[in-house]
């Protein structure tokens, strides 16, 4: 059995152990309500999990050709991308779900409450989305704030990339680093647009890739949620300066 198979087996075992412990605990406490349908069948019941990981294509066949947001009355490009474009350095973005209703609860429980059993479910969703879009199989995760992993013990986007690598074989390159210690979520649209520039830079890994002429031709920027698009645009510009020709972006959610 080679190292890759052993690593995947280890990850599957870890997922099963986490899920078993969580379900056993909530069973003793009277059951845990599914975040979507409210049934006493775990954090996300099997039916809702299958729906979440596969049904994004049913939301709308009409998406903005730039930011990927659902189109209601527009054609090809949304009003924001026509009148006040932010995403100028990417080929295309694909946010999987709008940040509404029970999707909000899912993201908050994952990020804030640390419900890490959702990580492999989100990874499966991203995997299915990447297959449907035809995006490249090389992933560049948006990096966390300095000291975040030290203080919180984990970062959701890094863990998502980890599961995509170990379970589905995607190549993950950490080409970016975060400089700013401020939380973007606490800023309004204007604040995000003004301060994102300079918040990110190329990592040592990226510079080593450039020296050895190992820069990939195309990559996918991975994030949990896209708000204004300023972070994606800043990171995409950096990657193109590194020599990457085509940069795509994929996020689990988009604020609309």
mmCIF file of N, CA, C and O in Angstrom, residues 117-156:
data_model
loop_
_atom_site.group_PDB
_atom_site.id
_atom_site.type_symbol
_atom_site.label_atom_id
_atom_site.label_comp_id
_atom_site.label_asym_id
_atom_site.label_seq_id
_atom_site.Cartn_x
_atom_site.Cartn_y
_atom_site.Cartn_z
ATOM 1 N N UNK A 117 -16.686 18.639 11.522
ATOM 2 C CA UNK A 117 -17.249 17.497 10.792
ATOM 3 C C UNK A 117 -17.900 17.952 9.490
ATOM 4 O O UNK A 117 -18.187 17.131 8.611
ATOM 5 N N UNK A 118 -18.126 19.272 9.346
ATOM 6 C CA UNK A 118 -18.658 19.809 8.094
ATOM 7 C C UNK A 118 -17.578 19.925 7.017
ATOM 8 O O UNK A 118 -17.895 20.036 5.826
ATOM 9 N N UNK A 119 -16.312 19.905 7.416
ATOM 10 C CA UNK A 119 -15.216 20.115 6.457
ATOM 11 C C UNK A 119 -15.230 19.133 5.299
ATOM 12 O O UNK A 119 -15.137 19.545 4.129
ATOM 13 N N UNK A 120 -15.324 17.813 5.529
ATOM 14 C CA UNK A 120 -15.358 16.889 4.381
ATOM 15 C C UNK A 120 -16.603 17.044 3.521
ATOM 16 O O UNK A 120 -16.570 16.770 2.316
ATOM 17 N N UNK A 121 -17.710 17.498 4.129
ATOM 18 C CA UNK A 121 -18.938 17.736 3.348
ATOM 19 C C UNK A 121 -18.726 18.919 2.410
ATOM 20 O O UNK A 121 -19.067 18.878 1.220
ATOM 21 N N UNK A 122 -18.127 19.983 2.930
ATOM 22 C CA UNK A 122 -17.823 21.145 2.102
ATOM 23 C C UNK A 122 -16.801 20.785 1.019
ATOM 24 O O UNK A 122 -16.882 21.269 -0.116
ATOM 25 N N UNK A 123 -15.832 19.929 1.372
ATOM 26 C CA UNK A 123 -14.825 19.519 0.384
ATOM 27 C C UNK A 123 -15.473 18.749 -0.768
ATOM 28 O O UNK A 123 -15.120 18.943 -1.934
ATOM 29 N N UNK A 124 -16.428 17.893 -0.435
ATOM 30 C CA UNK A 124 -17.137 17.146 -1.479
ATOM 31 C C UNK A 124 -17.927 18.096 -2.384
ATOM 32 O O UNK A 124 -17.986 17.920 -3.610
ATOM 33 N N UNK A 125 -18.529 19.119 -1.780
ATOM 34 C CA UNK A 125 -19.280 20.117 -2.546
ATOM 35 C C UNK A 125 -18.356 20.848 -3.515
ATOM 36 O O UNK A 125 -18.687 21.038 -4.694
ATOM 37 N N UNK A 126 -17.187 21.274 -3.017
ATOM 38 C CA UNK A 126 -16.213 21.975 -3.864
ATOM 39 C C UNK A 126 -15.724 21.054 -4.980
ATOM 40 O O UNK A 126 -15.593 21.471 -6.136
ATOM 41 N N UNK A 127 -15.454 19.811 -4.642
ATOM 42 C CA UNK A 127 -15.017 18.828 -5.642
ATOM 43 C C UNK A 127 -16.042 18.692 -6.774
ATOM 44 O O UNK A 127 -15.689 18.735 -7.958
ATOM 45 N N UNK A 128 -17.314 18.551 -6.410
ATOM 46 C CA UNK A 128 -18.363 18.425 -7.422
ATOM 47 C C UNK A 128 -18.494 19.693 -8.261
ATOM 48 O O UNK A 128 -18.732 19.638 -9.471
ATOM 49 N N UNK A 129 -18.324 20.842 -7.591
ATOM 50 C CA UNK A 129 -18.404 22.117 -8.317
ATOM 51 C C UNK A 129 -17.243 22.260 -9.294
ATOM 52 O O UNK A 129 -17.421 22.715 -10.430
ATOM 53 N N UNK A 130 -16.050 21.878 -8.870
ATOM 54 C CA UNK A 130 -14.886 21.968 -9.752
ATOM 55 C C UNK A 130 -15.053 21.071 -10.975
ATOM 56 O O UNK A 130 -14.679 21.438 -12.089
ATOM 57 N N UNK A 131 -15.615 19.894 -10.763
ATOM 58 C CA UNK A 131 -15.864 18.983 -11.893
ATOM 59 C C UNK A 131 -16.860 19.599 -12.868
ATOM 60 O O UNK A 131 -16.710 19.457 -14.085
ATOM 61 N N UNK A 132 -17.878 20.262 -12.340
ATOM 62 C CA UNK A 132 -18.920 20.814 -13.211
ATOM 63 C C UNK A 132 -18.443 22.034 -13.994
ATOM 64 O O UNK A 132 -18.930 22.312 -15.085
ATOM 65 N N UNK A 133 -17.499 22.788 -13.423
ATOM 66 C CA UNK A 133 -17.014 24.002 -14.090
ATOM 67 C C UNK A 133 -15.882 23.738 -15.059
ATOM 68 O O UNK A 133 -15.637 24.531 -15.973
ATOM 69 N N UNK A 134 -15.158 22.644 -14.840
ATOM 70 C CA UNK A 134 -13.992 22.390 -15.668
ATOM 71 C C UNK A 134 -12.801 23.243 -15.283
ATOM 72 O O UNK A 134 -11.840 23.378 -16.061
ATOM 73 N N UNK A 135 -12.817 23.809 -14.076
ATOM 74 C CA UNK A 135 -11.696 24.606 -13.587
ATOM 75 C C UNK A 135 -10.456 23.716 -13.411
ATOM 76 O O UNK A 135 -10.566 22.497 -13.324
ATOM 77 N N UNK A 136 -9.265 24.320 -13.330
ATOM 78 C CA UNK A 136 -8.031 23.537 -13.129
ATOM 79 C C UNK A 136 -8.050 22.753 -11.820
ATOM 80 O O UNK A 136 -8.844 23.037 -10.915
ATOM 81 N N UNK A 137 -7.152 21.783 -11.717
ATOM 82 C CA UNK A 137 -7.079 20.942 -10.516
ATOM 83 C C UNK A 137 -5.978 21.382 -9.558
ATOM 84 O O UNK A 137 -5.636 20.670 -8.630
ATOM 85 N N UNK A 138 -5.409 22.551 -9.800
ATOM 86 C CA UNK A 138 -4.393 23.116 -8.909
ATOM 87 C C UNK A 138 -5.053 24.213 -8.074
ATOM 88 O O UNK A 138 -5.591 25.180 -8.616
ATOM 89 N N UNK A 139 -5.007 24.058 -6.755
ATOM 90 C CA UNK A 139 -5.726 24.955 -5.843
ATOM 91 C C UNK A 139 -4.760 25.818 -5.046
ATOM 92 O O UNK A 139 -3.763 25.321 -4.511
ATOM 93 N N UNK A 140 -5.069 27.107 -4.976
ATOM 94 C CA UNK A 140 -4.323 28.037 -4.128
ATOM 95 C C UNK A 140 -5.292 28.571 -3.074
ATOM 96 O O UNK A 140 -6.182 29.368 -3.394
ATOM 97 N N UNK A 141 -5.187 28.128 -1.826
ATOM 98 C CA UNK A 141 -6.107 28.622 -0.790
ATOM 99 C C UNK A 141 -5.785 30.051 -0.373
ATOM 100 O O UNK A 141 -4.613 30.440 -0.324
ATOM 101 N N UNK A 142 -6.830 30.829 -0.091
ATOM 102 C CA UNK A 142 -6.631 32.154 0.485
ATOM 103 C C UNK A 142 -6.080 31.962 1.900
ATOM 104 O O UNK A 142 -6.660 31.244 2.705
ATOM 105 N N UNK A 143 -4.942 32.572 2.228
ATOM 106 C CA UNK A 143 -4.304 32.301 3.521
ATOM 107 C C UNK A 143 -5.014 32.988 4.690
ATOM 108 O O UNK A 143 -5.672 34.020 4.511
ATOM 109 N N UNK A 144 -4.882 32.412 5.900
ATOM 110 C CA UNK A 144 -5.519 32.997 7.092
ATOM 111 C C UNK A 144 -4.717 34.173 7.638
ATOM 112 O O UNK A 144 -3.568 34.407 7.232
ATOM 113 N N UNK A 145 -5.329 34.909 8.567
ATOM 114 C CA UNK A 145 -4.626 35.973 9.265
ATOM 115 C C UNK A 145 -3.441 35.404 10.039
ATOM 116 O O UNK A 145 -3.497 34.262 10.498
ATOM 117 N N UNK A 146 -2.381 36.197 10.208
ATOM 118 C CA UNK A 146 -1.256 35.732 11.020
ATOM 119 C C UNK A 146 -1.721 35.321 12.421
ATOM 120 O O UNK A 146 -2.555 35.992 13.025
ATOM 121 N N UNK A 147 -1.221 34.213 12.913
ATOM 122 C CA UNK A 147 -1.506 33.666 14.241
ATOM 123 C C UNK A 147 -2.892 33.042 14.381
ATOM 124 O O UNK A 147 -3.229 32.533 15.446
ATOM 125 N N UNK A 148 -3.704 33.052 13.316
ATOM 126 C CA UNK A 148 -5.057 32.497 13.451
ATOM 127 C C UNK A 148 -5.031 31.023 13.840
ATOM 128 O O UNK A 148 -5.759 30.590 14.731
ATOM 129 N N UNK A 149 -4.193 30.238 13.156
ATOM 130 C CA UNK A 149 -4.124 28.813 13.454
ATOM 131 C C UNK A 149 -3.577 28.592 14.858
ATOM 132 O O UNK A 149 -4.028 27.710 15.592
ATOM 133 N N UNK A 150 -2.621 29.430 15.261
ATOM 134 C CA UNK A 150 -2.055 29.315 16.618
ATOM 135 C C UNK A 150 -3.122 29.602 17.671
ATOM 136 O O UNK A 150 -3.216 28.910 18.686
ATOM 137 N N UNK A 151 -3.954 30.612 17.421
ATOM 138 C CA UNK A 151 -4.965 31.009 18.409
ATOM 139 C C UNK A 151 -6.197 30.108 18.385
ATOM 140 O O UNK A 151 -6.744 29.766 19.437
ATOM 141 N N UNK A 152 -6.640 29.726 17.182
ATOM 142 C CA UNK A 152 -7.880 28.949 17.055
ATOM 143 C C UNK A 152 -7.661 27.454 16.882
ATOM 144 O O UNK A 152 -8.592 26.668 17.026
ATOM 145 N N UNK A 153 -6.442 27.082 16.538
ATOM 146 C CA UNK A 153 -6.156 25.668 16.335
ATOM 147 C C UNK A 153 -6.371 25.186 14.909
ATOM 148 O O UNK A 153 -5.944 24.091 14.551
ATOM 149 N N UNK A 154 -7.021 26.003 14.079
ATOM 150 C CA UNK A 154 -7.263 25.586 12.700
ATOM 151 C C UNK A 154 -7.748 26.778 11.876
ATOM 152 O O UNK A 154 -8.106 27.832 12.419
ATOM 153 N N UNK A 155 -7.747 26.599 10.560
ATOM 154 C CA UNK A 155 -8.311 27.580 9.629
ATOM 155 C C UNK A 155 -9.178 26.826 8.639
ATOM 156 O O UNK A 155 -8.766 25.796 8.086
ATOM 157 N N UNK A 156 -10.379 27.297 8.425
ATOM 158 C CA UNK A 156 -11.355 26.539 7.644
ATOM 159 C C UNK A 156 -10.948 26.363 6.182
ATOM 160 O O UNK A 156 -11.173 25.301 5.592
#
